[in-house]
CSV table of C-alpha atoms in Angstrom, one decimal:
chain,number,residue,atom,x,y,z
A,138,UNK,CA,33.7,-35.0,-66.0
A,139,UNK,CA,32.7,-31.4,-65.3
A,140,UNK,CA,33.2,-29.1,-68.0
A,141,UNK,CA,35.8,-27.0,-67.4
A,142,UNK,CA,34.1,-23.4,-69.1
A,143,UNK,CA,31.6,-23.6,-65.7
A,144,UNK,CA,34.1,-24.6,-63.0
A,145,UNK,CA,33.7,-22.7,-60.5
A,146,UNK,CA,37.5,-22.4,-59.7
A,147,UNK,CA,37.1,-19.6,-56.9
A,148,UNK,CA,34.3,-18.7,-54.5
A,149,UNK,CA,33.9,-15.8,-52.1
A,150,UNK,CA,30.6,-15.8,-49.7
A,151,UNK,CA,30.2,-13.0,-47.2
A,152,UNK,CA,33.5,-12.0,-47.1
A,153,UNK,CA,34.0,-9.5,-44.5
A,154,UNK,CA,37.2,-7.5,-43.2
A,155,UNK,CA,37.6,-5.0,-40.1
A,156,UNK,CA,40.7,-3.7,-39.1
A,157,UNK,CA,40.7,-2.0,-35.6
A,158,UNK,CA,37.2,-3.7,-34.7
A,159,UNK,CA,35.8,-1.7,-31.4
A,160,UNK,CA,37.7,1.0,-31.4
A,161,UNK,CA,37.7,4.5,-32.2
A,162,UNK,CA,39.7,3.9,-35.6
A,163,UNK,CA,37.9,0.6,-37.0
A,164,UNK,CA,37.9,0.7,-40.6
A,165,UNK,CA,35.2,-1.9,-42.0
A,166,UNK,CA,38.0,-2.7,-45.5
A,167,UNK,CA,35.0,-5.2,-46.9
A,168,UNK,CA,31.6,-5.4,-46.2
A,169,UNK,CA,29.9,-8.8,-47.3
A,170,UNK,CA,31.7,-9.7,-50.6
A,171,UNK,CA,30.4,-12.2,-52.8
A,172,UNK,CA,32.4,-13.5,-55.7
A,173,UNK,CA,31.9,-16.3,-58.1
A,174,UNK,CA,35.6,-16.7,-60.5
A,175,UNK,CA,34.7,-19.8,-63.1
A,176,UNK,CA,37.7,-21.6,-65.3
A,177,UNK,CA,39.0,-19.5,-68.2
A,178,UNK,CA,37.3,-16.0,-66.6
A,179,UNK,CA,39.9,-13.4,-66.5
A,180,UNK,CA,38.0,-10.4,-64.2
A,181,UNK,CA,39.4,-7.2,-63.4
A,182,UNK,CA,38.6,-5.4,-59.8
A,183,UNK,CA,39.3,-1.7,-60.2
A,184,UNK,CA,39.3,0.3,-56.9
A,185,UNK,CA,41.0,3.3,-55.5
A,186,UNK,CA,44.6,2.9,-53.5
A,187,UNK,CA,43.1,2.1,-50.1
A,188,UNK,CA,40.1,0.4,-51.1
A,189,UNK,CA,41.0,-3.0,-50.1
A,190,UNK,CA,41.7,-4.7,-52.9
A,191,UNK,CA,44.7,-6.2,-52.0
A,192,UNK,CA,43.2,-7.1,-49.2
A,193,UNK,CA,40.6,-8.9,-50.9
A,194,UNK,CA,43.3,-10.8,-53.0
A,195,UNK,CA,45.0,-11.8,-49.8
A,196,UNK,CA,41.8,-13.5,-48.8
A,197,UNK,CA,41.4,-15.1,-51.7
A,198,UNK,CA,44.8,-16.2,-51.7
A,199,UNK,CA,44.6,-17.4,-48.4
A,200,UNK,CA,47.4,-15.4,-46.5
A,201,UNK,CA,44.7,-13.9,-44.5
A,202,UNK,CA,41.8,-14.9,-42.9
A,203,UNK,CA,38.2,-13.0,-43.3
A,204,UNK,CA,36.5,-12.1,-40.5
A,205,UNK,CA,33.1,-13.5,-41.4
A,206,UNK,CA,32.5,-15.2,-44.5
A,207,UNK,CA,33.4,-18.2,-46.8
A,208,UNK,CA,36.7,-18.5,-49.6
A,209,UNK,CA,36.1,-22.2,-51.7
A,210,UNK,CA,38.8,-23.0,-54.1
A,211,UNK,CA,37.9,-25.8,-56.6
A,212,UNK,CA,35.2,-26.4,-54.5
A,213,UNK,CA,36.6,-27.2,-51.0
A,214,UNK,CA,36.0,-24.6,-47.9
A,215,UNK,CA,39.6,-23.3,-46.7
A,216,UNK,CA,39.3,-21.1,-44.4
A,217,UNK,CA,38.9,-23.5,-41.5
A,218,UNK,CA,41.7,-25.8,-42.6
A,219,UNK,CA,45.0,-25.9,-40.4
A,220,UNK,CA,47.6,-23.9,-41.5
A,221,UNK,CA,49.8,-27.2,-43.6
A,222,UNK,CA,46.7,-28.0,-45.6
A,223,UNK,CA,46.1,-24.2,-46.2
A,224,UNK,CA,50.0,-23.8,-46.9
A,225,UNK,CA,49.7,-26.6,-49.4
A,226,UNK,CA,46.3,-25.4,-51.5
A,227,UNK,CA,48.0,-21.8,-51.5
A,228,UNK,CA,51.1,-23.7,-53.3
A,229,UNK,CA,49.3,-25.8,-55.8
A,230,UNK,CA,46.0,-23.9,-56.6
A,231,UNK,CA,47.0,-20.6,-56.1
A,232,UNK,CA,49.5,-18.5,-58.2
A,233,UNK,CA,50.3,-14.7,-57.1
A,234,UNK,CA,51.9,-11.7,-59.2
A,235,UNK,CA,52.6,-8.4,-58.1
A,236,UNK,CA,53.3,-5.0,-59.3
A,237,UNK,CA,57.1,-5.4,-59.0
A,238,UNK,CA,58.0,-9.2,-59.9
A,239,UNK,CA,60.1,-10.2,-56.8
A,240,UNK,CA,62.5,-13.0,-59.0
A,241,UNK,CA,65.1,-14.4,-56.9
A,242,UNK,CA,68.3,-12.4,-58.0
A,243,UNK,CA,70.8,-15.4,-58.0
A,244,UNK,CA,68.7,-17.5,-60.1
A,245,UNK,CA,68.1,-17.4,-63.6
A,246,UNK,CA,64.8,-16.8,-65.4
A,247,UNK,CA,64.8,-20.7,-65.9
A,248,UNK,CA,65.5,-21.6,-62.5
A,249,UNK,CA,63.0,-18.7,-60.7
A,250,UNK,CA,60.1,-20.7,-62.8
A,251,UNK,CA,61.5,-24.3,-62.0
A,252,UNK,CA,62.0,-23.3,-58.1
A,253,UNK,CA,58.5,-23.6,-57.1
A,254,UNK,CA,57.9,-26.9,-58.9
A,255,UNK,CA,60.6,-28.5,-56.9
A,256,UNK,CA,58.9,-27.3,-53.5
A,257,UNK,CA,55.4,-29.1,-54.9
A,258,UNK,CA,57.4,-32.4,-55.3
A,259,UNK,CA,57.9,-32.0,-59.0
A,260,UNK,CA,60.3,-33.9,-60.2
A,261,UNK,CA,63.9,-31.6,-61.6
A,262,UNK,CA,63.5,-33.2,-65.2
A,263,UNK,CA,59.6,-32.3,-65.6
A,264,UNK,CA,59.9,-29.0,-63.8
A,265,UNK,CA,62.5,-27.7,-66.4
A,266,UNK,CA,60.6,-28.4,-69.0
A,267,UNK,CA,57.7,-27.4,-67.8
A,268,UNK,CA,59.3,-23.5,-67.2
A,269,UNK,CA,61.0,-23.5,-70.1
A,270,UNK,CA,57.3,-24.0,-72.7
A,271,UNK,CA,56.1,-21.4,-70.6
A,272,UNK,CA,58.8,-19.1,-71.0
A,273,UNK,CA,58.7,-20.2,-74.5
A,274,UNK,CA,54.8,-18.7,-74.6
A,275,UNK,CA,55.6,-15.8,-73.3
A,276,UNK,CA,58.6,-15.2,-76.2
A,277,UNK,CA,61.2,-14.9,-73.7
A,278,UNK,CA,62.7,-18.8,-74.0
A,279,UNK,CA,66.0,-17.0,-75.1
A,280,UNK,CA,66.4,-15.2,-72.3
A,281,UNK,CA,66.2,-18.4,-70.2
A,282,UNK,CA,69.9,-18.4,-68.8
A,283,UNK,CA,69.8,-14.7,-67.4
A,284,UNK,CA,69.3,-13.4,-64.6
A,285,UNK,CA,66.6,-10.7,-63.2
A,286,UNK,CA,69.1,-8.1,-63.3
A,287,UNK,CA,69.7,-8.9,-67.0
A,288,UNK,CA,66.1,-8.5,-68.2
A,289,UNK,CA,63.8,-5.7,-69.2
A,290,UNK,CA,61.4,-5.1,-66.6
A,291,UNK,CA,58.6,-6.5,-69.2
A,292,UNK,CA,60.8,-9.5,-69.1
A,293,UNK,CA,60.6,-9.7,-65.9
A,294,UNK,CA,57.3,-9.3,-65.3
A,295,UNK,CA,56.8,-12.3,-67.5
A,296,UNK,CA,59.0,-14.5,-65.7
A,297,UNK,CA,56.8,-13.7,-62.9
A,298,UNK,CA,53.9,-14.8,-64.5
A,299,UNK,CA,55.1,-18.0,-65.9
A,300,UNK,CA,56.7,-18.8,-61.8
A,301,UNK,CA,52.9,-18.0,-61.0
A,302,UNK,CA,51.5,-20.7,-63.6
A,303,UNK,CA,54.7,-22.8,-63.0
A,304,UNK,CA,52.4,-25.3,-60.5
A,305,UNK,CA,49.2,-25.7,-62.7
A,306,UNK,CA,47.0,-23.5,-60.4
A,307,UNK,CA,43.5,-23.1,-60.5
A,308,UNK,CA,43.1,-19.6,-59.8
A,309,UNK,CA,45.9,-16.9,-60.7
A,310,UNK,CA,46.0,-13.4,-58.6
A,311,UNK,CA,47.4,-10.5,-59.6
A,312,UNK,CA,47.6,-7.2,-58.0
A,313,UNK,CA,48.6,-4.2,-60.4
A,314,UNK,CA,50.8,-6.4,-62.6
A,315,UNK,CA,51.4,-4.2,-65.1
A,316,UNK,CA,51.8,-1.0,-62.4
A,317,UNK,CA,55.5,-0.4,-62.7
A,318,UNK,CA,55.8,-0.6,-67.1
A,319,UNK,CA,55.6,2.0,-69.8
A,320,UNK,CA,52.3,1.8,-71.8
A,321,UNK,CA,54.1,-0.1,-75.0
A,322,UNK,CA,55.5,-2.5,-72.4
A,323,UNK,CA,52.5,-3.1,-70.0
A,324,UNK,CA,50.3,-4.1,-73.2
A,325,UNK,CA,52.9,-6.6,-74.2
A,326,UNK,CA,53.2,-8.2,-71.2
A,327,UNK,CA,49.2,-7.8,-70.2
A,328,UNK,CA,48.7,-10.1,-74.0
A,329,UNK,CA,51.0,-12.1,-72.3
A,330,UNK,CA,49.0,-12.6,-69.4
A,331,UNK,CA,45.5,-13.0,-71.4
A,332,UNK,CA,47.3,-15.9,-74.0
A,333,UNK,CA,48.6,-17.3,-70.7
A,334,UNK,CA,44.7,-17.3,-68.8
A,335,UNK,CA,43.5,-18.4,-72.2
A,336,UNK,CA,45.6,-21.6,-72.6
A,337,UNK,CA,45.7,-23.1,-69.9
A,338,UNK,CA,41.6,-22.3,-68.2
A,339,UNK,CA,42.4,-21.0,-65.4
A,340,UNK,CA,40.4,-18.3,-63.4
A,341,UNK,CA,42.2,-14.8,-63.1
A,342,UNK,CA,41.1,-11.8,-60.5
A,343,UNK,CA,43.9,-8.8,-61.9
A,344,UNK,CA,43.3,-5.4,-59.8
A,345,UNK,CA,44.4,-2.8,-62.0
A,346,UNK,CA,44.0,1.0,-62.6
A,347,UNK,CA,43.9,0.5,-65.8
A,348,UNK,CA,40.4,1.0,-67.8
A,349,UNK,CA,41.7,-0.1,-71.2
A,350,UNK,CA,43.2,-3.3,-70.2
A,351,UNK,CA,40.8,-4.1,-67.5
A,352,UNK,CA,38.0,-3.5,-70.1
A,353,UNK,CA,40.0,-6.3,-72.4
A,354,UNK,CA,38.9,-8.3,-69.8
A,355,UNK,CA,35.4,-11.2,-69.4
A,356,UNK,CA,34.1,-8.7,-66.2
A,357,UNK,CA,35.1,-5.6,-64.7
A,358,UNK,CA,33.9,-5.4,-61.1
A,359,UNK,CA,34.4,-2.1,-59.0
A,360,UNK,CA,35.2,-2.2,-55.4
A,361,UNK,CA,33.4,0.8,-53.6
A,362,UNK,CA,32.7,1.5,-49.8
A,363,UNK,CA,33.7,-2.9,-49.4
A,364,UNK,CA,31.2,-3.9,-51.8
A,365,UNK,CA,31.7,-5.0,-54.9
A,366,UNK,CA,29.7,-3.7,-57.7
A,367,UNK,CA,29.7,-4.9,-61.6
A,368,UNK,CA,31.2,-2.1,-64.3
């Protein structure tokens, strides 16, 4: 059994974006990105709005398709699956947050963290107890039974993460997570996030414009003119 500290849980090879290819207003967004994400890493990508660093999370998250290169995910090449295979690694080895947390509104914190269970085939009994320990490690267990609308918007961002984790993924993406909070808050919920990485050994890529929390992080890595670059 491989050990799970070196599992190479996310592997980018030559990954290469270009928007408006042959014309007058082609933008080369990423130029021959490499990137190795083991189990447990948590690694932040700093860049400049515009950079393409969503971009690069969208690849990696397989809702776009490079234009040269290689994207692994526990090991097995994606890119050139059919869409249903893709569809179903994105659901089970994939988890996504973003800077607003985009909760279903007519569902309570409970059921926005059991709802993606139940689409992997998760059975109703498991899947509610599985959201409600992670809601539990995130200190907001309490606050199961409200709504978004009733929560702080730290509390909701951590909703979001545990509906991210909710599936067991192996990589977790997260693009400004902690974008839209106060200082006081965005720490709070950013612990959250590391405890969250840290229990469970999966591999985290956060884009942030943060320094001090990014710093709190295993790597740093800069995105600059489509290349990354460590620091």
């Amino acid at each position: 059994m491989s050990d799970p500290a070196t599992e190479i849980a996310l592997q980018l090879t030559g990954i290469e974006k270009v928007y408006n290819r042959d014309t007058p207003g082609e933008i080369r967004v990423l130029r021959g990105i490499d990137l190795t994400l083991s189990a447990g890493e948590a690694v932040a990508l700093v860049a400049p709005s515009g950079a393409g660093k969503s971009t690069l999370l969208h690849i990696a998250g397989l809702l776009d398709q490079p234009d040269t290169g290689e994207v692994r995910i526990g090991g097995e090449a994606v890119q050139h699956l059919n869409d249903a295979r893709r569809t179903a690694i994105r659901r089970a080895d994939v988890g996504f947050v973003y800077q607003f947390h985009h909760l279903l509104p007519e569902f309570t914190a409970l059921e926005n963290v059991v709802l993606p269970q139940l689409a992997n085939g998760t059975a109703s009994s498991s899947a509610r107890g599985r959201a409600l320990s992670l809601l539990d490690s995130v200190g907001i267990k309490p606050r199961a039974d409200h709504r978004p609308a009733a929560l702080s918007g730290g509390e909701q961002q951590r909703v979001a993460f545990c509906r991210a984790l909710a599936n067991r993924p192996r990589v977790l993406l997260a693009d400004e997570p902690t974008g839209n909070l106060d200082p006081d808050t965005s720490d709070r919920v950013f612990g959250a996030l590391m405890d969250l990485v840290r229990q469970t050994g999966l591999a985290a890529l956060v884009a942030t414009h943060n320094m001090e929390l990014a710093a709190r992080m295993d790597r740093v890595l800069r995105l600059e003119n489509g290349q990354l670059v460590s620091g």
